[in-house]
Short mmCIF file of C-alpha atoms and ligand atoms in Angstrom, two decimals:
data_model
loop_
_atom_site.label_atom_id
_atom_site.label_comp_id
_atom_site.label_asym_id
_atom_site.label_seq_id
_atom_site.Cartn_x
_atom_site.Cartn_y
_atom_site.Cartn_z
CA MET A 1 0.00 0.00 0.00
CA LEU A 2 1.09 3.51 -0.77
CA THR A 3 0.04 6.74 0.95
CA ILE A 4 0.33 10.11 -0.75
CA ASP A 5 -0.02 13.14 1.50
CA VAL A 6 -1.45 15.95 -0.51
CA GLY A 7 -1.84 19.46 0.83
CA SER A 8 -1.39 23.16 0.40
CA GLN A 9 2.06 24.60 1.11
CA ALA A 10 0.54 26.94 3.68
CA GLY A 11 -0.99 23.99 5.51
CA GLU A 12 -4.52 25.28 4.95
CA TRP A 13 -5.65 21.87 3.83
CA GLY A 14 -4.20 18.43 3.51
CA TYR A 15 -5.30 14.83 3.42
CA PRO A 16 -3.97 11.37 2.68
CA ILE A 17 -4.64 9.31 -0.43
CA HIS A 18 -4.23 5.61 0.39
CA VAL A 19 -3.75 3.37 -2.65
CA GLY A 20 -3.79 -0.42 -2.51
CA HIS A 21 -5.38 -3.60 -3.77
CA GLY A 22 -8.07 -4.88 -1.38
CA ILE A 23 -7.65 -2.10 1.21
CA LEU A 24 -11.38 -1.35 1.50
CA PRO A 25 -11.67 -3.16 4.89
CA GLN A 26 -9.35 -0.45 6.35
CA LEU A 27 -12.01 2.18 5.69
CA GLY A 28 -13.75 1.89 9.08
CA ARG A 29 -10.60 2.19 11.18
CA ARG A 30 -9.25 5.05 9.10
CA CYS A 31 -12.50 6.99 9.33
CA MET A 32 -12.43 6.52 13.11
CA GLU A 33 -8.86 7.85 13.21
CA LEU A 34 -10.01 10.96 11.36
CA GLY A 35 -12.48 11.62 14.18
CA LEU A 36 -15.46 11.79 11.83
CA GLY A 37 -18.92 12.19 13.35
CA PRO A 38 -21.01 9.15 14.32
CA ARG A 39 -23.57 9.57 11.53
CA GLY A 40 -23.44 10.13 7.82
CA ALA A 41 -24.53 9.18 4.34
CA VAL A 42 -22.92 6.89 1.80
CA VAL A 43 -23.60 8.42 -1.61
CA ALA A 44 -22.81 5.54 -3.93
CA ASP A 45 -23.02 4.49 -7.55
CA ALA A 46 -25.79 1.88 -7.69
CA ALA A 47 -23.81 -0.01 -10.36
CA LEU A 48 -21.52 -1.24 -7.58
CA GLY A 49 -24.35 -3.35 -6.18
CA SER A 50 -23.48 -5.40 -3.12
CA ARG A 51 -20.10 -3.73 -2.77
CA VAL A 52 -21.94 -0.67 -1.44
CA ASP A 53 -23.55 -2.84 1.26
CA ALA A 54 -20.07 -4.09 2.14
CA VAL A 55 -18.90 -0.48 2.60
CA VAL A 56 -21.84 0.33 4.86
CA GLU A 57 -21.16 -2.83 6.88
CA ILE A 58 -17.46 -1.98 7.29
CA LEU A 59 -18.45 1.43 8.63
CA ARG A 60 -21.14 -0.05 10.88
CA GLU A 61 -18.59 -2.40 12.43
CA ALA A 62 -16.41 0.62 13.16
CA GLY A 63 -19.32 2.23 14.99
CA PHE A 64 -20.73 4.55 12.31
CA ASP A 65 -24.44 4.85 11.61
CA MET A 66 -24.66 5.44 7.84
CA MET A 67 -27.63 5.84 5.54
CA THR A 68 -27.27 4.92 1.87
CA VAL A 69 -28.15 7.21 -1.02
CA PRO A 70 -27.90 5.37 -4.36
CA LEU A 71 -26.93 7.26 -7.51
CA ALA A 72 -26.87 6.40 -11.19
CA GLY A 73 -23.43 6.70 -12.79
CA GLY A 74 -23.09 8.86 -15.88
CA ASP A 75 -23.18 12.60 -16.42
CA ALA A 76 -26.91 12.72 -17.22
CA GLY A 77 -27.79 12.52 -13.51
CA LYS A 78 -25.05 14.87 -12.27
CA ASN A 79 -27.29 17.87 -11.82
CA LEU A 80 -29.02 20.10 -9.28
CA ARG A 81 -32.18 18.00 -9.39
CA SER A 82 -30.33 14.91 -8.15
CA ALA A 83 -28.46 17.02 -5.61
CA GLU A 84 -31.76 18.37 -4.31
CA GLN A 85 -33.07 14.82 -3.87
CA ILE A 86 -29.98 13.95 -1.87
CA PHE A 87 -30.37 17.08 0.29
CA GLY A 88 -33.96 15.97 0.96
CA ARG A 89 -32.81 12.58 2.19
CA LEU A 90 -30.17 14.13 4.46
CA ILE A 91 -32.60 16.63 5.95
CA GLU A 92 -35.26 13.96 6.53
CA ALA A 93 -32.69 11.85 8.34
CA GLU A 94 -31.87 14.92 10.48
CA LEU A 95 -28.17 14.78 9.74
CA ASP A 96 -26.36 17.62 11.47
CA ARG A 97 -23.13 19.53 10.92
CA LYS A 98 -21.07 16.78 12.54
CA SER A 99 -22.29 14.23 10.05
CA TRP A 100 -20.28 13.38 6.98
CA ILE A 101 -20.56 12.10 3.44
CA LEU A 102 -18.80 9.15 1.86
CA ALA A 103 -18.63 9.12 -1.95
CA VAL A 104 -18.31 5.66 -3.50
CA GLY A 105 -18.13 5.48 -7.26
CA GLY A 106 -16.64 7.14 -10.31
CA GLY A 107 -16.13 10.82 -10.99
CA VAL A 108 -19.86 11.37 -11.14
CA ALA A 109 -20.48 10.03 -7.62
CA GLY A 110 -17.42 11.94 -6.37
CA ASP A 111 -18.43 15.24 -7.95
CA MET A 112 -22.06 14.89 -6.78
CA ALA A 113 -21.27 13.76 -3.25
CA GLY A 114 -18.53 16.37 -2.98
CA PHE A 115 -20.90 19.09 -4.12
CA VAL A 116 -23.47 17.97 -1.56
CA ALA A 117 -20.78 17.87 1.17
CA ALA A 118 -19.58 21.35 0.18
CA THR A 119 -23.02 22.91 0.45
CA PHE A 120 -25.10 20.87 2.93
CA LEU A 121 -25.32 22.97 6.12
CA ARG A 122 -22.62 25.20 4.56
CA GLY A 123 -20.20 22.32 4.33
CA VAL A 124 -19.61 18.99 6.08
CA ASP A 125 -16.68 16.56 6.07
CA TRP A 126 -16.37 14.03 3.29
CA VAL A 127 -14.32 11.04 2.27
CA GLN A 128 -13.92 9.47 -1.15
CA VAL A 129 -13.69 5.87 -2.30
CA PRO A 130 -13.09 6.25 -6.06
CA THR A 131 -13.94 3.21 -8.18
CA THR A 132 -13.03 4.12 -11.79
CA ILE A 133 -9.62 4.89 -13.30
CA VAL A 134 -10.82 8.43 -14.06
CA ALA A 135 -11.80 8.92 -10.42
CA GLN A 136 -8.69 7.24 -8.96
CA VAL A 137 -6.11 9.14 -11.02
CA ASP A 138 -7.93 12.41 -11.64
CA ALA A 139 -11.36 13.32 -10.25
CA SER A 140 -10.70 12.39 -6.60
CA ILE A 141 -7.64 14.65 -6.42
CA GLY A 142 -7.75 18.42 -6.17
CA GLY A 143 -11.01 19.12 -4.37
CA LYS A 144 -13.07 20.25 -7.35
CA THR A 145 -16.73 19.37 -6.91
CA ALA A 146 -19.52 20.20 -9.34
CA VAL A 147 -22.80 19.39 -10.99
CA ASN A 148 -23.75 20.03 -14.61
CA HIS A 149 -26.22 22.62 -15.87
CA GLU A 150 -28.14 22.04 -19.08
CA LEU A 151 -26.11 24.88 -20.59
CA GLY A 152 -22.74 23.38 -19.68
CA LYS A 153 -20.82 20.71 -17.83
CA ASN A 154 -19.53 21.34 -14.30
CA MET A 155 -20.95 24.88 -14.27
CA ILE A 156 -22.05 24.84 -10.63
CA GLY A 157 -19.69 23.79 -7.87
CA SER A 158 -16.94 24.71 -5.50
CA PHE A 159 -13.63 23.58 -4.07
CA HIS A 160 -14.09 21.33 -1.05
CA GLN A 161 -11.20 19.08 -0.07
CA PRO A 162 -12.04 15.64 1.31
CA ARG A 163 -10.59 14.41 4.62
CA MET A 164 -9.24 11.27 2.97
CA VAL A 165 -9.26 9.34 -0.28
CA LEU A 166 -9.17 5.56 -0.01
CA THR A 167 -8.34 4.09 -3.40
CA ASP A 168 -8.86 0.35 -3.62
CA THR A 169 -7.60 -0.73 -7.04
CA GLU A 170 -9.60 -3.98 -6.79
CA PHE A 171 -12.69 -1.99 -7.83
CA LEU A 172 -11.16 -1.57 -11.29
CA LEU A 173 -11.46 -5.28 -12.10
CA THR A 174 -15.17 -4.90 -12.92
CA LEU A 175 -14.87 -1.63 -14.83
CA PRO A 176 -16.13 -2.04 -18.42
CA ARG A 177 -13.40 -1.90 -21.07
CA PRO A 178 -14.47 1.42 -22.66
CA GLU A 179 -14.32 3.07 -19.23
CA ARG A 180 -10.83 1.65 -18.72
CA VAL A 181 -9.67 3.05 -22.05
CA ALA A 182 -11.20 6.45 -21.25
CA GLY A 183 -9.43 6.49 -17.89
CA LEU A 184 -6.12 5.46 -19.41
CA ALA A 185 -6.27 8.50 -21.69
CA GLU A 186 -5.66 10.62 -18.57
CA VAL A 187 -2.84 8.24 -17.60
CA VAL A 188 -1.13 8.72 -20.98
CA LYS A 189 -1.64 12.47 -20.49
CA HIS A 190 0.12 12.36 -17.12
CA ALA A 191 3.03 10.46 -18.68
CA VAL A 192 3.46 12.93 -21.55
CA ILE A 193 3.26 16.03 -19.38
CA ARG A 194 5.35 14.84 -16.44
CA ASP A 195 6.92 11.41 -16.45
CA ASP A 196 8.86 9.66 -19.20
CA SER A 197 9.37 6.56 -17.01
CA LEU A 198 5.61 6.20 -16.67
CA PHE A 199 5.43 6.47 -20.46
CA THR A 200 8.01 3.69 -20.82
CA PHE A 201 6.00 1.56 -18.36
CA LEU A 202 2.91 2.04 -20.54
CA GLU A 203 4.88 1.13 -23.66
CA LYS A 204 5.77 -2.16 -21.97
CA HIS A 205 2.47 -2.99 -20.26
CA LEU A 206 -0.40 -1.12 -21.96
CA GLU A 207 -2.36 -4.18 -23.13
CA GLU A 208 -2.04 -5.86 -19.72
CA VAL A 209 -3.48 -2.73 -18.13
CA VAL A 210 -6.30 -2.31 -20.66
CA GLU A 211 -7.31 -5.95 -20.20
CA MET A 212 -6.76 -5.72 -16.40
CA GLU A 213 -4.36 -8.63 -16.59
CA ILE A 214 -1.64 -6.70 -14.80
CA ASP A 215 -0.73 -8.00 -11.33
CA ALA A 216 -1.98 -6.20 -8.23
CA ASP A 217 1.40 -4.62 -7.41
CA GLY A 218 1.77 -3.27 -10.94
CA LEU A 219 -1.73 -1.82 -10.85
CA ASP A 220 -1.13 -0.22 -7.46
CA TRP A 221 2.09 1.31 -8.73
CA LEU A 222 0.37 2.65 -11.83
CA ILE A 223 -2.60 4.20 -10.02
CA GLY A 224 -0.41 5.50 -7.19
CA ARG A 225 2.09 7.10 -9.57
CA ASN A 226 -0.71 8.87 -11.42
CA ALA A 227 -2.34 10.09 -8.22
CA GLU A 228 1.09 11.40 -7.19
CA ILE A 229 1.53 13.27 -10.45
CA LYS A 230 -1.85 14.99 -10.24
CA ALA A 231 -1.33 15.81 -6.54
CA ALA A 232 2.15 17.22 -7.21
CA VAL A 233 0.92 19.44 -10.04
CA ILE A 234 -1.86 20.84 -7.88
CA GLU A 235 0.47 21.49 -4.94
CA ALA A 236 3.09 23.15 -7.12
CA ASP A 237 0.40 25.22 -8.80
CA GLU A 238 -0.02 27.21 -5.60
CA LYS A 239 3.57 28.41 -5.97
CA GLU A 240 3.99 28.53 -9.70
CA GLY A 241 0.67 30.02 -10.67
CA ASP A 242 -0.44 28.37 -13.84
CA LEU A 243 1.18 24.95 -13.57
CA ARG A 244 -2.24 23.34 -13.15
CA ALA A 245 -2.91 24.32 -16.76
CA ILE A 246 -0.61 21.52 -17.96
CA LEU A 247 -3.31 19.05 -16.87
CA ASN A 248 -5.25 20.40 -19.85
CA TYR A 249 -2.93 18.69 -22.30
CA GLY A 250 -5.12 17.21 -25.05
CA HIS A 251 -8.16 18.90 -23.53
CA THR A 252 -8.31 22.11 -25.57
CA ILE A 253 -9.28 20.41 -28.82
CA GLY A 254 -10.54 17.38 -26.86
CA HIS A 255 -13.26 19.42 -25.10
CA ALA A 256 -14.29 20.94 -28.42
CA ILE A 257 -14.59 17.48 -30.01
CA GLU A 258 -16.52 16.25 -26.98
CA SER A 259 -19.06 19.04 -27.10
CA VAL A 260 -19.46 19.09 -30.90
CA GLY A 261 -19.87 15.29 -30.74
CA HIS A 262 -22.47 15.74 -28.06
CA GLY A 263 -24.42 18.18 -30.19
CA MET A 264 -24.60 15.57 -32.93
CA ASP A 265 -26.26 13.05 -30.61
CA PRO A 266 -28.06 14.86 -27.82
CA THR A 267 -30.07 11.81 -26.73
CA SER A 268 -27.04 9.93 -25.51
CA ASP A 269 -25.44 10.44 -22.13
CA TYR A 270 -21.98 11.25 -23.38
CA GLY A 271 -22.56 11.98 -27.07
CA ARG A 272 -20.30 10.51 -29.70
CA TYR A 273 -17.26 10.36 -27.45
CA ARG A 274 -16.55 9.77 -23.82
CA HIS A 275 -14.45 12.52 -22.30
CA GLY A 276 -11.36 10.29 -22.31
CA GLU A 277 -11.88 9.29 -25.93
CA ALA A 278 -12.06 12.93 -26.96
CA VAL A 279 -8.84 13.53 -25.00
CA ILE A 280 -7.11 10.79 -27.03
CA LEU A 281 -8.08 12.67 -30.20
CA GLY A 282 -7.06 15.95 -28.58
CA MET A 283 -3.60 14.63 -27.74
CA ALA A 284 -3.16 13.30 -31.29
CA ALA A 285 -4.08 16.76 -32.64
CA ALA A 286 -1.78 18.50 -30.15
CA ALA A 287 1.04 16.22 -31.31
CA GLU A 288 0.63 17.52 -34.86
CA ILE A 289 0.49 21.14 -33.69
CA ALA A 290 3.60 20.69 -31.54
CA GLN A 291 5.52 19.19 -34.44
CA ARG A 292 4.45 22.01 -36.78
CA ARG A 293 5.74 24.45 -34.19
CA GLY A 294 9.03 22.58 -34.04
CA LEU A 295 8.59 21.84 -30.35
CA TRP A 296 9.24 18.16 -30.28
CA SER A 297 11.04 15.59 -32.37
CA PRO A 298 9.28 13.39 -34.91
CA ALA A 299 10.63 10.41 -32.92
CA ASP A 300 8.89 11.44 -29.67
CA ARG A 301 5.77 12.26 -31.58
CA ARG A 302 5.77 8.80 -33.19
CA ARG A 303 6.06 7.22 -29.73
CA GLN A 304 2.94 9.07 -28.56
CA ASP A 305 1.00 8.22 -31.73
CA ALA A 306 1.96 4.56 -31.40
CA LEU A 307 0.85 4.39 -27.75
CA LEU A 308 -2.45 6.14 -28.50
CA GLU A 309 -3.11 3.78 -31.40
CA ARG A 310 -2.52 0.79 -29.13
CA LEU A 311 -4.92 2.29 -26.58
CA GLY A 312 -7.41 2.84 -29.40
CA VAL A 313 -8.06 6.11 -31.20
CA PRO A 314 -11.85 6.30 -31.53
CA PRO A 315 -13.19 6.46 -35.10
CA GLY A 316 -15.81 8.80 -36.54
CA ILE A 317 -14.03 12.14 -36.15
CA ALA A 318 -14.12 12.67 -39.93
CA GLY A 319 -17.90 13.03 -39.64
CA LEU A 320 -17.64 16.12 -37.42
CA PRO A 321 -17.38 19.54 -39.10
CA VAL A 322 -13.87 21.05 -38.77
CA ASP A 323 -15.26 24.57 -38.58
CA ARG A 324 -17.40 23.79 -35.58
CA ILE A 325 -14.53 22.10 -33.75
CA VAL A 326 -12.20 25.05 -34.42
CA LYS A 327 -14.87 27.57 -33.43
CA ARG A 328 -15.67 25.63 -30.30
CA THR A 329 -11.97 25.46 -29.38
CA ARG A 330 -11.83 29.26 -29.63
CA ALA A 331 -15.01 29.74 -27.61
CA ASP A 332 -13.69 27.55 -24.82
CA LYS A 333 -10.30 29.17 -24.60
CA LYS A 334 -10.89 32.80 -25.44
CA ARG A 335 -7.71 34.74 -24.78
CA LEU A 336 -7.39 38.51 -24.47
CA ASP A 337 -5.29 38.78 -27.61
CA GLY A 338 -7.46 36.37 -29.59
CA ASN A 339 -4.88 33.60 -29.74
CA LEU A 340 -5.26 30.25 -28.04
CA ARG A 341 -3.23 28.86 -25.19
CA PHE A 342 -2.09 25.33 -25.83
CA VAL A 343 -0.26 22.80 -23.73
CA LEU A 344 2.21 21.28 -26.17
CA PRO A 345 4.86 18.62 -25.62
CA ARG A 346 8.57 19.43 -25.85
CA ARG A 347 9.46 15.79 -25.37
CA ILE A 348 7.90 12.81 -23.57
CA GLY A 349 7.61 13.96 -19.95
CA GLU A 350 7.77 17.72 -20.52
CA VAL A 351 5.30 20.23 -21.91
CA ALA A 352 5.25 23.96 -22.61
CA LEU A 353 2.40 26.46 -22.38
CA VAL A 354 2.21 28.15 -25.78
CA ASP A 355 0.11 31.29 -26.04
CA ASP A 356 0.33 32.17 -29.71
CA VAL A 357 -1.13 29.22 -31.59
CA ASP A 358 -3.05 30.71 -34.51
CA GLU A 359 -6.29 29.41 -35.90
CA GLU A 360 -4.71 27.95 -39.03
CA THR A 361 -2.47 25.73 -36.96
CA VAL A 362 -5.41 24.57 -34.82
CA ARG A 363 -7.28 23.76 -38.00
CA ALA A 364 -4.29 21.81 -39.32
CA GLY A 365 -4.28 19.75 -36.12
CA VAL A 366 -7.97 18.90 -36.49
CA VAL A 367 -7.67 18.11 -40.21
CA TYR A 368 -4.71 15.87 -39.42
CA ILE A 369 -6.65 13.66 -37.00
CA GLN A 370 -9.63 13.56 -39.35
CA GLU A 371 -7.46 12.25 -42.16
CA ARG A 372 -5.46 9.84 -40.05
CA TYR A 373 -8.29 8.48 -37.86
CA PRO A 374 -11.47 8.81 -39.96
N1 NAD B 1 -13.52 16.83 -9.92
C1 NAD B 1 -12.59 16.70 -10.85
O1 NAD B 1 -11.49 17.22 -10.73
C2 NAD B 1 -12.89 15.85 -12.05
C3 NAD B 1 -11.84 15.44 -12.88
C4 NAD B 1 -12.14 14.60 -13.96
C5 NAD B 1 -13.46 14.21 -14.20
N2 NAD B 1 -14.45 14.66 -13.38
C6 NAD B 1 -15.85 14.26 -13.60
O2 NAD B 1 -15.91 12.85 -13.47
C7 NAD B 1 -16.96 12.35 -14.28
C8 NAD B 1 -16.43 11.19 -15.08
O3 NAD B 1 -15.98 10.20 -14.18
P1 NAD B 1 -16.09 8.65 -14.53
O4 NAD B 1 -15.49 8.42 -15.85
O5 NAD B 1 -15.56 7.92 -13.37
O6 NAD B 1 -17.67 8.47 -14.75
P2 NAD B 1 -18.81 7.72 -13.92
O7 NAD B 1 -18.76 8.04 -12.49
O8 NAD B 1 -20.08 7.99 -14.64
O9 NAD B 1 -18.40 6.17 -14.09
C9 NAD B 1 -18.36 5.60 -15.38
C10 NAD B 1 -19.24 4.34 -15.46
O10 NAD B 1 -18.64 3.29 -14.70
C11 NAD B 1 -19.58 2.76 -13.76
N3 NAD B 1 -18.76 2.28 -12.63
C12 NAD B 1 -18.16 3.00 -11.67
N4 NAD B 1 -17.33 2.22 -10.94
C13 NAD B 1 -17.42 0.98 -11.44
C14 NAD B 1 -16.79 -0.26 -11.13
N5 NAD B 1 -15.85 -0.35 -10.17
N6 NAD B 1 -17.14 -1.37 -11.85
C15 NAD B 1 -18.06 -1.26 -12.84
N7 NAD B 1 -18.65 -0.12 -13.20
C16 NAD B 1 -18.35 1.00 -12.51
C17 NAD B 1 -20.54 3.87 -13.50
O11 NAD B 1 -21.80 3.40 -13.07
C18 NAD B 1 -20.64 4.52 -14.88
O12 NAD B 1 -21.53 3.83 -15.69
C19 NAD B 1 -17.45 13.51 -15.12
O13 NAD B 1 -18.65 14.00 -14.59
C20 NAD B 1 -16.36 14.55 -14.98
O14 NAD B 1 -16.84 15.87 -15.08
C21 NAD B 1 -14.18 15.46 -12.32
ZN1 ZN B 2 -9.83 15.00 -18.52
#
């Protein structure tokens, strides 16, 4: 087991992230050690079935009296209406300011439960048990909580740091393959922006990870290393100002593809692409832009392309209008001088923030992925 202590330099907040295979039974003892109140609510993804009952039982054995609030996974239910229903349950149960919230599930459960914890009675303690790759390496770290509005994703929320994150990598064994691939997009992102040895690990073991055939120690190392990278970027951001922006690698064009793809299929929960799938396309486009700008070598760029292709670059991008993707990229990232800020790789493990990428170059990046991955 690995513990990452994440916190602000000024000591204003801090909490441990425990990562390990099969560590869920430690939850009760660890919550006791945090001095959490005797009562609370487990806000949990219903897809986890009996594993949620196991969580409640572990907490009961440690002396906690927890109610269960089931949630549906997926962004469609991550909204104020669902939050209001949860508030209703908490108020009916007469939970007070000493009570606390446990989030069990993917990024949706974490964002929802965190939002509820941030706002219920002006804020109560909360703990996270993330159960998807996205949640374990990304969403559970950094304290961002939010719900969606029909006019935009994550539009309503606040920062509210949890007291602890307990990351049991055993949960990942039941994660459907497309969710694993989407989560691994963020893992590849972490490797390109910060860690060439993580990239080399992925080059050696990607298929084992995608198929969840990797051994428990390898999986713990992988998830732990990624949690460390995100935590380190967030901590350093407090000193260095805009370091956190490097986490947006692949996301500038990726977000645009995601939202244009969503517009093409509004009935579906995530549209044409999952967030992670759009990020794969976004990184492939950024690779082209970076090479056009002479930032990185064709050899490094080929390594990224090869890894993304092994992970699986989603098809269908040729069917989306270039103009709308480019326009959407601009709308998302409006800069004072009209140019776009991009996170672009210098080499595997190091990126630069580039403020003067013109529209033609963005377009070239989009056209490139459309031709290469139709
Ligand atoms: N707060 C942040 O900093 C942050 C960062 C990244 C993403 N997010 C948010 O996270 C959400 C995406 O997270 P996600 O990809 O985890 O989505 P999710 O929570 O919807 O989970 C994806 C799917 O996996 C299912 N699932 C969860 N755990 C499972 C398990 N162990 N076995 C089988 N199935 C399981 C869920 O029911 C769902 O169908 C988005 O809403 C996004 O905005 C937040
Ligand atoms: Zn992302």
